[in-house]
Amino acid sequence: MNLLKQLINFYINSSIHVALSVVSLTGITMLEYTMSIDYRILMFVFFSSITGYNFVKYYGLAKLHHRSLVNWLNSIRVVSVFSFILMCYYALQLDAKALSLIGVLALFTFLYATPFLPERFIYDNRQNLRSISGLKIYIIALVWTGVTVFLPLIVVNFDINLDVLITAFQRFLYVIVLMLPFEIRDLRFDNLKLSTVPQKIGIKQTKYVGSVLLGVFLFLEIVVKNEFIRNDLMPFLIITLSTWLFLIFAKIDQGKYYSAFWVEGLPIFWFAILLIIH
C-alpha cells in the first residue's frame, strides 16, 4: 500500500496526471471537429505539458540541496529532461504556424515562472507573471485554451470560425472552473496579496461564480453553437454536472487527492466517455 501511494504521489508530482488532462482536452477538440486522432500532436502536448508544469513548479526548488529533497527532485528532473527531449522531437514534426503558436504559449509559460517584472507590479520579490495579483488563474486558462483548442485545429488548417471561437471561450471558462477547487484548497497557504478568487470574494461566492460559468459553458454548447452534435449532449451534461459537484463540495480542508487527482482528472473522464461513444 505504501508503494502504491508513493507511485500515485510521483504520478501527480511529476505532472503526468495534469499532462494527461491537457492531452484529453486536446483529444476532445479533435473529436468535436471530426478530426482523426493525431498522435503526433497528443504526444507533443503530453511531453510539453510535463516539461512546462515541472519548470513552473520546480524552477526555484531545483536550486535547493536539502538531503530529503535530493532523490525526489532528481526523479522529477529525469522525467522532465526525458519529456523535454521528446517534446523537441515531436515539435520538429509540426509546421511553422503551429510552432509560432507554441512559441507564444511557451513564452507565457517561461515568464510565468521566471523573474522579469519591476517590483511595483508584483506582490513579492519573485518578479514573474505568477506574482501579479489575480492573474494566475487566467494565464493558466489562456495557455490551456491555446494548446487544447487552437493548436490541433491550426495543424490541420481548420478555419477558425465563430464555432471555434465559442469552443475556445468555453474551454477558457471550463479551465477557470477546474482551478477554483485548487484555489479554495490553497486559501491556507496563498499570500493574501495574490488575490485569488476565493480570497477576493470568499468560498461561497466563488462556488456561485463557478456555477454561473458552468451555466454559460453549457448554454453556449446547446443554444449558441451552429454545429452542436446531439450525440455528445449526454457526455457534455455528465461532465458539467460532475465538475459542478466537485466545485460545490470543495473546501479548504479537503483530502490530499480531491483536487490534485479527482478534479484534475475530470478532462480524462470526459475524453474517455467520448472515445467510447465515437
Coordinates of C-alpha atoms in Angstrom, one line a residue, residues 17-169:
H17 CA -1.6 13.4 -14.4
V18 CA -2.1 17.1 -15.4
A19 CA -0.4 16.3 -18.7
L20 CA -3.0 13.6 -19.4
S21 CA -5.7 16.1 -18.6
V22 CA -4.3 18.6 -21.2
V23 CA -4.0 15.7 -23.7
S24 CA -7.6 14.8 -23.1
L25 CA -8.9 18.3 -23.7
T26 CA -6.9 18.3 -26.9
G27 CA -8.4 15.0 -28.0
I28 CA -11.9 16.3 -27.2
T29 CA -11.3 19.1 -29.7
M30 CA -10.2 16.6 -32.3
L31 CA -13.4 14.6 -31.8
E32 CA -15.6 17.6 -31.7
Y33 CA -14.4 18.8 -35.0
T34 CA -14.3 15.3 -36.5
M35 CA -10.6 15.2 -36.9
S36 CA -8.8 11.9 -36.9
I37 CA -6.8 11.5 -33.6
D38 CA -3.3 12.8 -34.4
Y39 CA -1.0 11.1 -32.0
R40 CA 1.9 13.4 -33.0
I41 CA 0.0 16.4 -31.5
L42 CA -1.1 14.4 -28.5
M43 CA 2.4 13.3 -27.8
F44 CA 3.8 16.8 -28.2
V45 CA 1.1 18.1 -25.9
F46 CA 1.8 15.4 -23.3
F47 CA 5.6 15.9 -23.1
S48 CA 5.4 19.7 -23.4
S49 CA 2.9 19.8 -20.5
I50 CA 5.2 17.8 -18.3
T51 CA 8.1 20.0 -19.2
G52 CA 6.2 23.2 -18.7
Y53 CA 4.5 22.3 -15.5
N54 CA 7.7 20.9 -13.9
F55 CA 9.5 24.0 -15.0
V56 CA 6.9 26.2 -13.3
K57 CA 6.6 24.1 -10.2
Y58 CA 10.2 23.3 -9.5
Y59 CA 12.1 26.2 -11.0
G60 CA 13.0 27.5 -7.5
L61 CA 13.3 24.2 -5.8
A62 CA 15.9 22.9 -8.3
K63 CA 18.4 25.2 -6.6
L64 CA 17.9 23.6 -3.2
H65 CA 20.1 20.8 -1.9
H66 CA 18.4 19.5 1.1
R67 CA 19.1 15.8 1.5
S68 CA 15.4 15.0 1.9
L69 CA 14.6 16.6 -1.4
V70 CA 17.5 15.4 -3.5
N71 CA 16.2 11.9 -4.5
W72 CA 12.7 13.2 -5.1
L73 CA 13.8 16.2 -7.2
N74 CA 16.3 14.0 -9.1
S75 CA 13.5 11.7 -10.2
I76 CA 11.4 14.7 -11.3
R77 CA 14.4 16.1 -13.1
V78 CA 14.9 12.8 -15.0
V79 CA 11.2 12.8 -16.1
S80 CA 11.5 16.5 -17.1
V81 CA 14.7 16.1 -19.2
F82 CA 13.2 13.0 -20.9
S83 CA 10.0 14.9 -21.6
F84 CA 11.9 17.9 -23.0
I85 CA 13.8 15.8 -25.4
L86 CA 10.7 14.1 -26.7
M87 CA 8.8 17.4 -26.8
C88 CA 11.5 18.7 -29.1
Y89 CA 11.3 15.6 -31.3
Y90 CA 7.5 15.9 -31.8
A91 CA 7.8 19.7 -32.2
L92 CA 10.0 19.1 -35.3
Q93 CA 7.1 17.3 -36.9
L94 CA 4.8 20.3 -36.7
D95 CA 4.6 23.2 -39.3
A96 CA 5.6 26.8 -38.9
K97 CA 2.1 28.1 -37.9
A98 CA 1.8 25.6 -35.1
L99 CA 5.3 26.3 -33.9
S100 CA 4.5 30.0 -33.9
L101 CA 1.6 29.5 -31.6
I102 CA 3.7 27.1 -29.4
G103 CA 6.4 29.8 -29.2
V104 CA 3.9 32.4 -27.9
L105 CA 2.4 29.9 -25.3
A106 CA 5.9 28.8 -24.3
L107 CA 6.9 32.5 -23.7
F108 CA 3.9 32.9 -21.4
T109 CA 4.9 29.8 -19.5
F110 CA 8.5 31.0 -19.2
L111 CA 7.5 34.4 -18.0
Y112 CA 5.0 32.8 -15.6
A113 CA 7.9 31.3 -13.6
T114 CA 11.0 33.4 -14.2
P115 CA 11.6 36.9 -12.8
F116 CA 11.4 39.8 -15.2
L117 CA 8.9 42.3 -13.8
P118 CA 9.6 45.6 -12.0
E119 CA 8.7 45.3 -8.3
R120 CA 5.8 47.8 -8.5
F121 CA 3.7 45.3 -10.5
I122 CA 4.0 42.4 -8.0
Y123 CA 3.2 41.3 -4.5
D124 CA 6.5 39.7 -3.6
N125 CA 10.1 39.5 -4.8
R126 CA 9.6 36.8 -7.5
Q127 CA 9.0 39.3 -10.3
N128 CA 7.1 36.9 -12.6
L129 CA 3.6 36.8 -14.1
R130 CA 2.6 34.3 -11.4
S131 CA 3.2 37.1 -8.8
I132 CA 0.8 39.6 -10.4
S133 CA -2.3 39.8 -8.1
G134 CA -5.3 38.0 -9.6
L135 CA -3.6 37.0 -12.8
K136 CA -2.6 33.4 -12.2
I137 CA -5.8 31.6 -13.0
Y138 CA -6.3 33.5 -16.3
I139 CA -2.8 32.8 -17.6
I140 CA -3.3 29.1 -17.0
A141 CA -6.7 29.1 -18.7
L142 CA -5.3 31.1 -21.6
V143 CA -2.4 28.7 -22.2
W144 CA -4.6 25.6 -21.8
T145 CA -7.1 27.1 -24.3
G146 CA -4.3 27.8 -26.8
V147 CA -2.9 24.3 -26.6
T148 CA -6.1 22.3 -26.4
V149 CA -8.3 24.2 -28.9
F150 CA -6.2 26.2 -31.4
L151 CA -3.1 24.0 -31.7
P152 CA -4.8 20.9 -33.1
L153 CA -7.0 22.9 -35.4
I154 CA -4.1 25.0 -36.8
V155 CA -2.1 21.8 -37.5
V156 CA -4.9 20.6 -39.9
N157 CA -5.5 24.2 -41.3
F158 CA -9.1 24.2 -39.9
D159 CA -10.9 27.5 -40.5
I160 CA -11.0 29.5 -37.2
N161 CA -14.7 30.3 -37.5
L162 CA -17.2 31.5 -34.9
D163 CA -17.9 28.0 -33.5
V164 CA -14.1 27.6 -32.9
L165 CA -14.0 30.9 -31.0
I166 CA -17.0 29.8 -28.9
T167 CA -15.3 26.5 -28.2
A168 CA -12.2 28.4 -27.1
F169 CA -14.2 30.6 -24.8

